[in-house]
Coordinates of N, CA and C and ligand atoms in Angstrom, one line a residue:
M848 N -3.3 -6.6 -38.9 CA -3.1 -4.4 -38.0 C -2.1 -4.1 -37.1
R849 N -1.9 -2.9 -38.2 CA -0.6 -2.3 -37.6 C -0.9 -0.8 -37.3
I850 N -0.6 -0.2 -36.4 CA -1.1 0.9 -34.7 C 0.1 1.4 -35.6
W851 N 0.3 3.1 -35.1 CA 1.0 3.9 -35.0 C 0.4 4.9 -34.2
F852 N 1.5 5.8 -33.3 CA 1.0 7.8 -33.2 C 0.9 8.1 -34.9
N853 N -0.7 9.3 -34.6 CA -0.3 9.8 -36.2 C 0.5 10.4 -36.2
D854 N 0.6 11.3 -34.9 CA 2.4 12.4 -35.4 C 3.8 11.7 -36.2
L855 N 3.7 10.3 -35.1 CA 5.5 9.9 -36.4 C 4.3 9.3 -37.4
D856 N 5.6 8.7 -37.9 CA 4.9 7.5 -39.2 C 5.3 6.4 -38.7
E857 N 5.5 5.8 -39.1 CA 5.2 3.8 -38.9 C 6.9 4.0 -38.4
K858 N 7.6 4.5 -39.2 CA 9.0 4.2 -39.0 C 9.7 4.5 -37.8
R859 N 9.4 6.0 -37.2 CA 9.9 6.7 -36.8 C 9.3 7.0 -35.2
G860 N 8.6 5.7 -35.0 CA 8.3 5.7 -33.6 C 7.6 4.3 -32.8
P861 N 7.3 4.7 -32.0 CA 6.6 2.4 -32.2 C 5.2 2.2 -32.3
V862 N 5.0 0.9 -33.1 CA 3.8 0.4 -33.7 C 4.3 -0.6 -32.8
A863 N 2.5 -1.3 -33.5 CA 2.1 -1.9 -32.9 C 1.5 -2.8 -34.2
E864 N 1.6 -4.4 -33.9 CA 1.3 -5.0 -34.7 C 0.4 -6.3 -34.1
L865 N -1.2 -5.8 -34.7 CA -1.7 -7.4 -34.4 C -2.0 -8.8 -35.5
K866 N -1.8 -9.9 -35.2 CA -1.8 -10.8 -35.9 C -2.5 -12.5 -34.8
P867 N -3.7 -12.9 -35.7 CA -3.8 -13.6 -34.7 C -2.5 -15.0 -34.1
H868 N -3.0 -16.0 -33.5 CA -2.2 -16.5 -32.6 C -2.9 -18.3 -32.5
G869 N -2.3 -18.8 -33.2 CA -3.1 -20.0 -33.3 C -4.9 -20.0 -33.5
L870 N -5.5 -21.6 -32.8 CA -7.3 -20.8 -33.2 C -7.7 -19.7 -32.1
K871 N -7.2 -19.3 -30.9 CA -7.8 -18.6 -29.8 C -7.5 -17.3 -29.5
S872 N -6.3 -17.0 -30.8 CA -5.6 -15.9 -29.5 C -5.1 -14.4 -30.4
H873 N -5.1 -14.2 -30.0 CA -4.1 -12.7 -30.6 C -3.0 -12.9 -30.6
G874 N -1.6 -12.2 -30.9 CA -0.5 -12.1 -31.0 C -0.4 -10.5 -30.9
V875 N 0.3 -9.5 -29.8 CA 0.7 -8.3 -30.5 C 2.4 -8.2 -30.5
S876 N 2.9 -7.2 -30.6 CA 4.2 -7.4 -30.7 C 4.7 -5.7 -31.3
L877 N 4.5 -5.2 -30.4 CA 5.2 -3.8 -30.0 C 6.9 -3.4 -30.4
G878 N 7.2 -2.6 -31.2 CA 8.6 -2.9 -31.3 C 8.5 -1.3 -32.0
F879 N 9.9 -0.7 -32.5 CA 9.9 1.0 -32.7 C 10.5 1.1 -33.9
G880 N 10.4 1.5 -34.9 CA 10.6 1.6 -36.3 C 12.0 1.8 -36.3
S881 N 12.6 1.7 -38.1 CA 14.0 1.9 -37.9 C 14.6 2.7 -37.5
F882 N 14.0 4.2 -38.1 CA 14.4 5.5 -38.4 C 13.7 6.0 -36.9
S883 N 13.4 5.8 -35.5 CA 13.1 6.4 -34.2 C 14.1 6.8 -33.6
A884 N 15.7 7.0 -34.1 CA 16.6 7.7 -33.5 C 16.1 9.1 -32.1
Q885 N 15.0 9.4 -32.7 CA 14.4 10.7 -31.9 C 14.0 10.9 -30.9
V886 N 12.9 10.0 -30.8 CA 11.9 9.5 -31.0 C 12.7 8.5 -28.8
L887 N 13.8 8.0 -29.4 CA 14.7 6.7 -28.8 C 14.9 7.8 -27.7
E888 N 15.9 9.1 -28.5 CA 16.4 10.0 -26.9 C 15.5 10.4 -26.0
Q889 N 14.3 10.9 -27.0 CA 13.2 11.5 -26.4 C 13.0 10.8 -24.9
I890 N 12.8 9.2 -24.7 CA 12.6 8.1 -23.9 C 14.1 8.2 -23.1
S891 N 14.7 8.1 -23.4 CA 15.5 8.3 -22.0 C 16.0 9.4 -21.5
D892 N 15.4 10.4 -22.0 CA 14.8 12.3 -21.1 C 13.8 11.1 -20.0
A893 N 13.5 10.6 -20.0 CA 11.5 10.2 -19.2 C 12.1 10.0 -17.7
S894 N 11.7 10.7 -17.0 CA 12.0 10.8 -15.5 C 10.9 9.2 -14.7
P895 N 11.5 9.4 -13.8 CA 11.4 8.5 -12.9 C 9.7 7.4 -12.8
E896 N 9.3 8.9 -12.5 CA 7.9 9.1 -12.4 C 7.0 8.3 -14.3
D897 N 8.1 8.5 -15.1 CA 6.7 8.9 -15.8 C 7.6 6.6 -16.5
I898 N 8.6 6.1 -15.9 CA 9.4 4.5 -16.0 C 8.3 4.4 -15.1
Q899 N 8.0 4.5 -13.5 CA 7.3 3.9 -13.7 C 6.1 3.4 -13.6
L900 N 4.5 4.8 -14.1 CA 3.3 4.6 -15.1 C 3.2 3.9 -16.1
A901 N 4.7 4.1 -16.8 CA 4.8 3.3 -17.9 C 4.9 1.5 -18.1
R902 N 5.9 1.6 -16.9 CA 6.1 0.0 -16.0 C 4.2 -1.1 -16.4
S903 N 3.8 0.5 -14.6 CA 2.4 0.0 -14.5 C 1.7 -0.3 -15.3
L904 N 1.9 0.3 -16.4 CA 0.6 -0.4 -17.3 C 0.4 -1.4 -18.6
V905 N 1.6 -1.0 -18.8 CA 2.1 -3.0 -19.0 C 1.8 -3.8 -18.0
K906 N 2.2 -3.4 -17.0 CA 2.0 -4.4 -15.8 C 0.1 -4.5 -16.1
S907 N -0.6 -4.0 -16.1 CA -2.0 -4.7 -16.4 C -2.2 -5.2 -17.4
V908 N -1.7 -4.8 -18.4 CA -1.8 -5.4 -19.4 C -1.3 -7.2 -19.4
A909 N -0.3 -7.0 -18.4 CA 0.2 -8.7 -17.3 C -1.1 -9.6 -17.3
R910 N -2.0 -9.0 -16.9 CA -2.7 -9.6 -16.0 C -3.6 -10.2 -16.7
S911 N -4.1 -9.8 -18.1 CA -4.6 -10.3 -18.5 C -4.2 -11.4 -20.6
A912 N -3.5 -11.0 -20.1 CA -2.7 -11.5 -21.4 C -1.0 -12.0 -20.6
E913 N -0.2 -13.3 -21.4 CA 0.9 -13.4 -21.3 C 1.7 -12.0 -22.1
I914 N 2.6 -12.1 -21.6 CA 3.9 -10.6 -21.8 C 5.6 -11.5 -22.1
D915 N 6.1 -10.8 -22.5 CA 7.2 -10.6 -22.8 C 7.8 -9.8 -22.9
I916 N 9.1 -9.4 -22.7 CA 10.0 -8.6 -22.8 C 11.3 -8.7 -23.2
P917 N 12.0 -9.2 -24.7 CA 12.9 -9.9 -24.3 C 14.5 -9.3 -23.8
G918 N 14.7 -10.7 -23.6 CA 16.1 -9.6 -22.4 C 15.8 -9.0 -21.0
Q919 N 14.5 -9.0 -20.7 CA 14.3 -7.7 -20.4 C 13.0 -8.8 -18.7
S920 N 13.2 -8.3 -18.0 CA 11.6 -8.0 -16.8 C 10.7 -8.0 -16.6
A921 N 9.8 -8.6 -17.2 CA 8.3 -7.1 -17.2 C 8.6 -6.5 -16.3
D922 N 9.2 -6.4 -15.1 CA 9.4 -5.3 -13.9 C 10.2 -4.1 -14.5
E923 N 10.8 -4.5 -14.4 CA 12.4 -3.6 -14.6 C 12.2 -2.9 -15.7
W924 N 11.9 -3.2 -16.5 CA 12.7 -3.2 -18.7 C 12.3 -1.5 -18.4
L925 N 13.7 -1.2 -19.5 CA 13.8 0.1 -19.6 C 13.7 -0.2 -21.9
V926 N 14.0 1.3 -22.0 CA 13.7 1.4 -23.3 C 15.3 1.8 -23.2
Q927 N 16.2 0.7 -24.2 CA 17.2 0.9 -24.1 C 17.7 1.8 -25.8
D928 N 17.1 0.5 -26.5 CA 18.0 1.6 -28.1 C 15.8 0.4 -29.2
G929 N 16.1 0.4 -29.9 CA 15.4 0.6 -30.8 C 15.4 -0.9 -31.0
G930 N 16.2 -2.0 -30.3 CA 16.1 -3.2 -30.5 C 14.8 -3.9 -29.7
F931 N 14.4 -2.4 -28.9 CA 13.1 -2.7 -27.8 C 11.7 -3.6 -28.1
R932 N 11.5 -4.9 -27.4 CA 10.4 -5.0 -28.0 C 9.1 -5.6 -27.1
I933 N 8.1 -5.6 -27.5 CA 7.6 -6.1 -26.0 C 6.6 -6.9 -26.8
E934 N 6.2 -8.9 -26.4 CA 5.4 -9.6 -27.0 C 4.8 -9.0 -26.2
A935 N 3.2 -9.8 -26.7 CA 2.2 -9.9 -25.7 C 1.0 -11.3 -26.5
R936 N 0.4 -12.3 -26.0 CA -0.6 -13.2 -26.3 C -2.0 -13.0 -25.4
Y937 N -3.0 -12.8 -26.8 CA -4.0 -12.6 -25.3 C -5.5 -13.5 -25.6
R938 N -5.9 -13.9 -25.3 CA -6.6 -15.5 -25.4 C -8.2 -15.0 -25.2
H939 N -8.9 -15.4 -26.5 CA -10.2 -14.9 -26.6 C -10.9 -16.7 -26.7
D940 N -11.7 -16.7 -25.0 CA -12.0 -17.8 -25.2 C -14.2 -17.7 -25.2
H941 N -14.3 -16.4 -25.1 CA -15.7 -16.5 -25.6 C -15.8 -16.2 -27.3
T942 N -15.2 -15.5 -28.0 CA -15.2 -15.5 -29.5 C -14.3 -15.8 -30.7
L943 N -14.4 -15.7 -31.8 CA -13.4 -15.8 -32.5 C -12.2 -15.0 -32.9
P944 N -11.3 -15.0 -33.1 CA -9.8 -13.5 -33.0 C -10.3 -13.4 -34.2
H945 N -11.2 -13.6 -35.1 CA -11.6 -12.5 -36.7 C -12.9 -11.6 -36.1
E946 N -13.3 -13.0 -35.2 CA -14.6 -12.1 -35.1 C -13.9 -9.9 -34.7
D947 N -15.1 -8.9 -34.7 CA -15.0 -7.6 -34.4 C -14.6 -7.8 -33.3
E948 N -15.5 -8.1 -32.4 CA -15.9 -8.3 -30.8 C -14.4 -8.5 -30.4
S949 N -13.4 -9.3 -30.9 CA -12.3 -9.8 -30.3 C -11.1 -9.1 -31.2
L950 N -11.5 -8.1 -31.8 CA -10.2 -6.9 -32.1 C -10.3 -6.0 -31.5
T951 N -11.6 -6.1 -31.4 CA -11.8 -4.4 -30.1 C -11.0 -5.0 -28.6
E952 N -11.3 -6.4 -28.2 CA -11.0 -6.1 -26.9 C -8.8 -6.3 -27.1
T953 N -9.1 -6.8 -27.3 CA -7.7 -6.7 -27.9 C -7.0 -6.0 -27.9
C954 N -7.4 -4.3 -28.5 CA -6.9 -3.5 -29.1 C -7.8 -2.4 -27.3
R955 N -8.7 -2.6 -26.9 CA -8.3 -2.7 -25.4 C -7.9 -2.3 -24.1
E956 N -7.5 -4.5 -24.6 CA -7.0 -4.8 -23.3 C -5.0 -4.8 -23.7
V957 N -4.7 -4.8 -24.9 CA -3.6 -4.6 -24.6 C -2.9 -3.0 -25.4
I958 N -3.2 -3.3 -26.5 CA -3.1 -2.1 -27.8 C -3.3 -0.6 -27.0
I959 N -4.5 -0.6 -26.4 CA -4.3 0.8 -25.9 C -3.3 0.9 -24.7
P960 N -3.5 0.5 -23.6 CA -2.1 0.6 -22.5 C -1.4 0.3 -23.0
L961 N -0.4 -0.4 -23.6 CA 1.4 -0.7 -24.7 C 1.2 1.2 -25.1
M962 N 0.3 1.2 -25.9 CA 0.3 2.2 -26.6 C 0.9 4.2 -25.5
A963 N 0.0 3.4 -24.7 CA 0.0 4.4 -23.8 C 0.7 4.7 -22.9
A964 N 1.4 3.5 -22.7 CA 2.5 3.3 -21.6 C 3.9 3.9 -22.5
M965 N 4.0 3.9 -24.1 CA 4.6 4.5 -25.1 C 4.8 6.0 -25.1
A966 N 3.9 6.4 -25.6 CA 3.0 8.0 -24.9 C 3.6 8.5 -23.7
E967 N 3.6 8.1 -22.8 CA 4.1 8.8 -21.1 C 5.3 8.0 -21.5
L968 N 6.6 7.5 -22.0 CA 7.6 8.1 -21.8 C 8.5 9.1 -23.0
I969 N 7.2 8.7 -24.3 CA 7.8 9.7 -25.0 C 8.0 10.9 -24.1
G970 N 6.2 11.5 -23.1 CA 6.7 13.0 -22.7 C 5.4 13.4 -23.8
Y971 N 4.2 12.6 -24.1 CA 3.0 13.5 -25.3 C 2.5 14.8 -24.3
D972 N 2.4 15.2 -23.7 CA 2.0 16.6 -23.1 C 1.1 15.7 -22.9
V973 N 0.6 16.8 -21.5 CA -1.1 16.0 -21.2 C -1.9 17.5 -21.3
V974 N -2.8 17.6 -21.9 CA -3.1 18.4 -22.7 C -4.3 19.4 -21.4
E975 N -3.9 20.7 -21.4 CA -4.7 21.1 -19.9 C -5.4 21.8 -20.5
D976 N -6.8 22.1 -19.1 CA -8.3 23.0 -20.0 C -7.7 23.7 -19.3
P977 N -7.5 24.9 -19.8 CA -6.8 26.4 -19.6 C -8.0 26.9 -18.1
S978 N -9.0 26.8 -18.0 CA -10.1 27.0 -17.4 C -9.9 26.6 -15.5
A979 N -8.7 25.5 -15.8 CA -8.8 24.2 -14.6 C -8.3 24.8 -14.4
S980 N -6.9 25.9 -14.1 CA -5.4 27.1 -14.4 C -5.6 26.4 -12.8
L981 N -4.3 25.9 -12.4 CA -3.7 25.9 -11.1 C -3.9 27.5 -10.6
T982 N -4.5 27.5 -9.1 CA -4.4 28.5 -8.4 C -3.3 28.2 -6.8
P983 N -2.4 27.3 -7.2 CA -1.2 26.9 -5.7 C -1.4 27.9 -5.4
E984 N -1.7 26.8 -3.1 CA -1.5 28.5 -2.2 C -0.2 28.1 -1.7
V985 N -0.6 29.5 -0.5 CA 1.0 29.6 -0.5 C 1.1 28.1 0.3
E986 N 0.5 27.3 1.3 CA 0.7 25.6 2.0 C 0.7 24.8 0.7
G987 N 1.6 24.4 1.0 CA 1.4 23.0 0.6 C 1.1 22.8 -1.7
G988 N 1.4 24.8 -1.7 CA 0.9 24.6 -3.2 C 1.5 23.6 -3.9
L989 N 3.2 23.8 -3.7 CA 4.0 22.7 -5.1 C 3.1 21.7 -5.6
S990 N 2.7 20.6 -3.7 CA 2.6 19.5 -4.1 C 1.3 19.1 -4.8
R991 N 0.1 20.3 -4.7 CA -0.5 20.3 -5.0 C -1.8 20.4 -6.6
A992 N -0.1 20.7 -7.0 CA 0.2 21.8 -8.7 C 0.6 19.7 -8.8
T993 N 1.3 19.2 -8.0 CA 1.7 17.8 -9.0 C 0.6 16.9 -8.7
V994 N -0.2 17.0 -7.7 CA -1.3 16.2 -7.3 C -2.1 16.4 -9.1
S995 N -2.7 17.9 -9.1 CA -3.5 18.1 -9.2 C -3.0 17.4 -11.4
R996 N -1.9 17.9 -11.4 CA -2.1 17.2 -13.4 C -1.5 15.5 -12.6
R997 N -0.7 15.2 -11.7 CA -1.5 13.1 -11.9 C -3.0 13.0 -11.7
E998 N -3.9 13.4 -11.3 CA -5.4 13.7 -11.6 C -5.7 13.8 -12.8
R999 N -4.9 14.9 -13.9 CA -5.3 15.4 -14.8 C -4.5 14.2 -16.2
N1000 N -3.9 13.6 -15.7 CA -3.0 13.0 -16.4 C -3.1 12.0 -17.0
P1001 N -4.4 12.0 -19.1 CA -5.2 10.1 -18.9 C -4.4 9.4 -19.2
R1002 N -3.5 9.0 -18.7 CA -2.5 7.6 -18.5 C -2.6 7.5 -16.9
N1003 N -2.8 8.3 -16.4 CA -3.0 7.7 -15.2 C -4.7 6.9 -14.9
R1004 N -5.5 8.1 -15.8 CA -6.7 7.6 -15.0 C -7.0 6.9 -16.7
L1005 N -6.0 5.7 -17.7 CA -6.7 4.6 -17.7 C -5.7 3.3 -17.3
L1006 N -5.2 4.2 -16.6 CA -4.5 3.3 -15.6 C -5.4 3.2 -14.1
C1007 N -5.2 3.8 -14.0 CA -6.6 3.6 -12.4 C -7.5 2.5 -12.4
L1008 N -8.5 2.9 -14.2 CA -9.6 2.4 -14.5 C -9.9 1.0 -14.5
R1009 N -8.3 0.6 -15.5 CA -7.9 -0.2 -15.2 C -8.2 -1.6 -14.0
I1010 N -7.2 -1.0 -13.9 CA -6.8 -1.5 -11.7 C -8.7 -1.3 -11.2
H1011 N -8.8 -0.3 -11.1 CA -10.3 -0.7 -9.8 C -11.3 -1.0 -10.7
G1012 N -12.0 -0.5 -11.9 CA -12.6 -1.0 -12.3 C -13.8 0.9 -12.5
A1013 N -14.3 0.8 -13.5 CA -15.4 2.2 -13.7 C -16.3 2.5 -13.0
Y1014 N -16.1 2.4 -11.8 CA -17.1 2.8 -11.0 C -16.6 3.4 -10.1
C1015 N -17.7 4.7 -9.4 CA -16.3 5.2 -8.1 C -16.2 4.5 -7.0
G1016 N -15.3 4.8 -6.3 CA -14.7 4.3 -5.3 C -15.4 4.7 -4.5
C1017 N -15.9 5.9 -4.0 CA -17.1 6.0 -3.4 C -18.9 5.7 -3.2
C1018 N -20.2 6.4 -4.1 CA -20.5 5.9 -4.2 C -21.1 5.0 -4.8
G1019 N -20.0 4.4 -5.7 CA -20.4 3.3 -6.3 C -20.6 3.4 -8.0
L1020 N -21.9 4.4 -8.0 CA -22.4 4.6 -9.2 C -20.8 4.3 -10.7
D1021 N -21.7 4.0 -11.9 CA -21.2 3.1 -12.6 C -21.9 3.8 -13.9
P1022 N -21.1 4.7 -14.5 CA -21.6 6.0 -14.4 C -22.1 5.5 -16.4
E1023 N -21.3 4.4 -17.0 CA -21.7 4.4 -17.9 C -23.5 3.6 -18.8
S1024 N -23.0 2.7 -17.0 CA -24.5 2.3 -17.0 C -25.6 3.1 -16.5
R1025 N -25.4 4.2 -16.6 CA -26.6 5.4 -16.2 C -27.1 6.4 -17.6
Y1026 N -25.5 6.9 -17.4 CA -25.3 7.4 -18.7 C -25.6 7.1 -20.5
G1027 N -25.5 5.8 -20.4 CA -24.4 5.2 -21.2 C -23.7 5.9 -22.3
H1028 N -23.7 6.0 -23.3 CA -22.4 6.6 -23.9 C -22.1 7.8 -23.8
A1029 N -22.5 8.9 -22.4 CA -22.1 10.0 -22.1 C -21.6 10.0 -21.3
G1030 N -21.2 8.8 -20.6 CA -21.2 8.6 -19.2 C -19.5 7.8 -18.9
S1031 N -18.1 8.5 -19.6 CA -17.0 8.6 -19.5 C -16.5 9.8 -18.8
I1032 N -16.7 10.3 -17.6 CA -17.0 11.0 -16.6 C -16.9 11.0 -15.3
L1033 N -16.1 9.7 -15.0 CA -14.5 9.2 -14.0 C -14.1 10.2 -14.0
E1034 N -13.0 10.8 -12.8 CA -12.2 11.3 -12.3 C -11.4 10.2 -11.9
V1035 N -9.4 11.4 -12.0 CA -8.9 10.5 -10.7 C -9.0 10.8 -9.7
H1036 N -9.0 10.5 -8.2 CA -8.6 11.0 -7.4 C -7.3 10.6 -6.8
H1037 N -6.2 12.0 -6.5 CA -4.4 10.9 -5.4 C -4.8 11.0 -4.2
L1038 N -5.1 9.8 -3.9 CA -5.0 9.3 -2.4 C -4.8 10.6 -1.3
E1039 N -3.7 10.2 -1.8 CA -2.8 10.8 -0.1 C -1.6 12.2 -0.9
P1040 N -1.5 13.4 -0.5 CA -0.5 14.7 -1.8 C 0.8 13.8 -0.7
V1041 N 1.3 13.2 -1.6 CA 2.7 12.0 -1.4 C 3.2 12.9 -0.7
S1042 N 3.6 14.3 -1.0 CA 5.2 15.1 -1.0 C 4.5 15.7 0.5
M1043 N 3.2 15.6 1.0 CA 2.8 15.8 2.1 C 3.4 15.6 3.6
L1044 N 3.4 14.2 2.6 CA 3.5 13.3 4.2 C 4.7 13.3 4.7
E1045 N 4.6 13.2 5.9 CA 6.2 13.4 7.3 C 7.0 12.8 6.2
H1046 N 7.1 11.7 6.0 CA 7.7 10.7 5.5 C 7.7 10.2 4.0
P1047 N 8.3 10.9 3.0 CA 7.5 11.1 1.8 C 8.2 9.9 1.4
R1048 N 7.2 9.0 1.0 CA 7.0 7.3 0.1 C 7.5 7.7 -1.4
P1049 N 7.8 7.3 -2.2 CA 7.7 7.7 -3.9 C 6.4 6.6 -4.2
Y1050 N 5.8 7.8 -5.0 CA 3.9 7.8 -5.5 C 3.8 6.1 -6.3
D1051 N 3.1 5.9 -6.3 CA 2.9 4.5 -7.1 C 1.1 4.8 -8.0
P1052 N 0.7 4.4 -8.8 CA -0.1 5.2 -9.6 C -0.9 3.7 -9.7
E1053 N -0.3 2.6 -8.8 CA -1.6 1.9 -8.0 C -2.5 1.5 -7.1
T1054 N -1.4 2.1 -6.5 CA -2.4 2.3 -5.5 C -3.1 3.4 -4.6
D1055 N -2.4 5.0 -5.4 CA -2.5 6.2 -4.8 C -3.3 6.7 -5.9
L1056 N -3.7 6.1 -6.5 CA -4.9 6.9 -7.4 C -6.7 5.9 -7.3
I1057 N -7.4 7.0 -7.2 CA -8.4 5.9 -7.1 C -9.8 6.6 -8.3
P1058 N -10.7 6.0 -8.9 CA -11.8 6.6 -9.7 C -12.8 7.0 -9.1
L1059 N -13.3 8.3 -9.2 CA -14.4 8.8 -8.1 C -15.7 9.3 -8.9
C1060 N -16.7 9.7 -9.1 CA -17.3 10.2 -9.2 C -17.1 12.3 -9.3
P1061 N -17.4 12.6 -10.5 CA -17.3 14.5 -10.4 C -17.9 14.8 -8.7
N1062 N -18.9 14.7 -8.7 CA -20.1 14.8 -7.2 C -19.0 14.1 -5.4
C1063 N -18.4 12.8 -5.5 CA -18.3 12.3 -4.7 C -16.3 13.8 -5.1
H1064 N -15.8 13.1 -6.1 CA -14.2 14.3 -5.9 C -14.5 15.5 -5.6
R1065 N -15.6 16.3 -6.1 CA -15.5 17.7 -5.7 C -15.3 17.1 -4.1
A1066 N -16.9 16.2 -3.3 CA -16.9 16.1 -2.1 C -14.9 16.0 -1.4
V1067 N -14.9 14.9 -1.5 CA -13.2 14.7 -0.9 C -12.3 16.3 -0.3
H1068 N -12.7 16.1 -1.6 CA -11.6 18.0 -2.1 C -12.0 19.2 -1.3
T1069 N -14.0 18.8 -0.5 CA -14.2 20.3 0.5 C -13.3 19.4 1.7
R1070 N -12.6 19.3 1.8 CA -11.1 19.4 2.9 C -10.2 20.0 2.1
R1071 N -9.1 20.8 2.9 CA -7.9 21.1 2.7 C -6.6 22.0 3.5
P1072 N -5.5 20.9 3.3 CA -5.2 20.6 2.6 C -5.5 19.0 2.2
W1073 N -5.5 18.6 3.1 CA -5.5 17.1 3.3 C -6.9 16.0 3.1
P1074 N -7.2 16.1 1.7 CA -9.1 15.5 1.0 C -9.1 14.8 1.9
L1075 N -10.5 14.7 2.3 CA -10.7 13.5 2.8 C -11.0 12.0 2.4
T1076 N -10.3 11.0 3.1 CA -10.7 9.7 2.5 C -11.8 9.0 2.5
P1077 N -11.6 8.2 1.4 CA -13.4 8.0 0.4 C -14.0 7.4 2.0
H1078 N -13.5 6.3 2.5 CA -13.9 6.0 4.0 C -14.7 7.0 5.0
E1079 N -14.2 8.8 4.7 CA -14.2 9.2 5.7 C -15.4 9.6 5.2
L1080 N -15.5 9.9 4.2 CA -16.6 10.8 2.8 C -17.6 9.8 3.0
A1081 N -17.6 8.5 2.8 CA -19.1 7.5 2.7 C -19.3 7.1 4.1
A1082 N -18.7 7.5 5.5 CA -19.4 7.0 6.6 C -20.4 9.2 6.8
Y1083 N -20.2 10.1 6.3 CA -21.1 11.2 6.0 C -21.7 10.7 5.2
M1084 N -21.9 10.5 4.3 CA -23.1 9.6 3.6 C -23.5 9.0 4.1
E1085 N -23.1 8.3 5.3 CA -24.2 7.3 5.7 C -24.7 8.8 6.6
E1086 N -24.3 8.4 7.4 CA -24.3 9.8 8.5 C -26.1 10.5 7.6
A1087 N -25.8 10.5 6.4 CA -26.7 11.6 5.9 C -27.7 10.4 5.1
G1088 N -27.3 9.9 6.0 CA -28.2 8.6 5.2 C -28.8 7.7 3.5
H1089 N -27.5 8.3 3.2 CA -28.1 8.1 1.7 C -26.5 6.7 1.3
A1090 N -26.5 6.0 1.9 CA -25.5 4.9 2.3 C -26.0 3.3 1.2
Ligands
ZN619 ZN1 -19.8 8.5 -6.3
ZN620 ZN1 -8.7 14.5 -6.4

């Protein structure tokens, strides 16, 4: 099974190939087609923040699969040329590799995050909801715009849910168990508007983001410019008798 981006054909961009590996595992090999020069050039323009998110996505795969990036370290890799490869091996302990359930799981746990990492490096634009257009205010407007962009980036959302799990970090709501197929409503919240800190530190998508349900997300942002922390909101909820 081979997977590539719709708008790039198989030869002009990253391709993930899934094969059975031994009796219980899937091997996934991600590489670039032989006419990928244009995409590789785009990738060479990726910002440090894009690179960091891409690396974090790959690292999130390494929590459940064996990852090898030939010739490079798993933490500090860069796509330098068309020879770049990521090899992953994912073991299925409870199902057989040819079952549909196993394929779905390997896609969810390995292929989607790896391809999301590539999409981040290539710089696929985040589709903005025009109705949610930013209204930067004078104080901290720029940093709020940055935070808001991070909160709306679907790759940040994917990473955040993979790391923290698919439930609200304040009230614990698991929307899929409540709303079933309509349950993909968790939003990403950026804990600290990093650029507003007195001593700014680099943004880290693994620790700076938390999934919140839409209600709790609205609630933490009732304080501006600094949002309430999940702890503070939880304390208010307790006071109100809803903890
Ligand atoms: Zn909530
Ligand atoms: Zn937020």
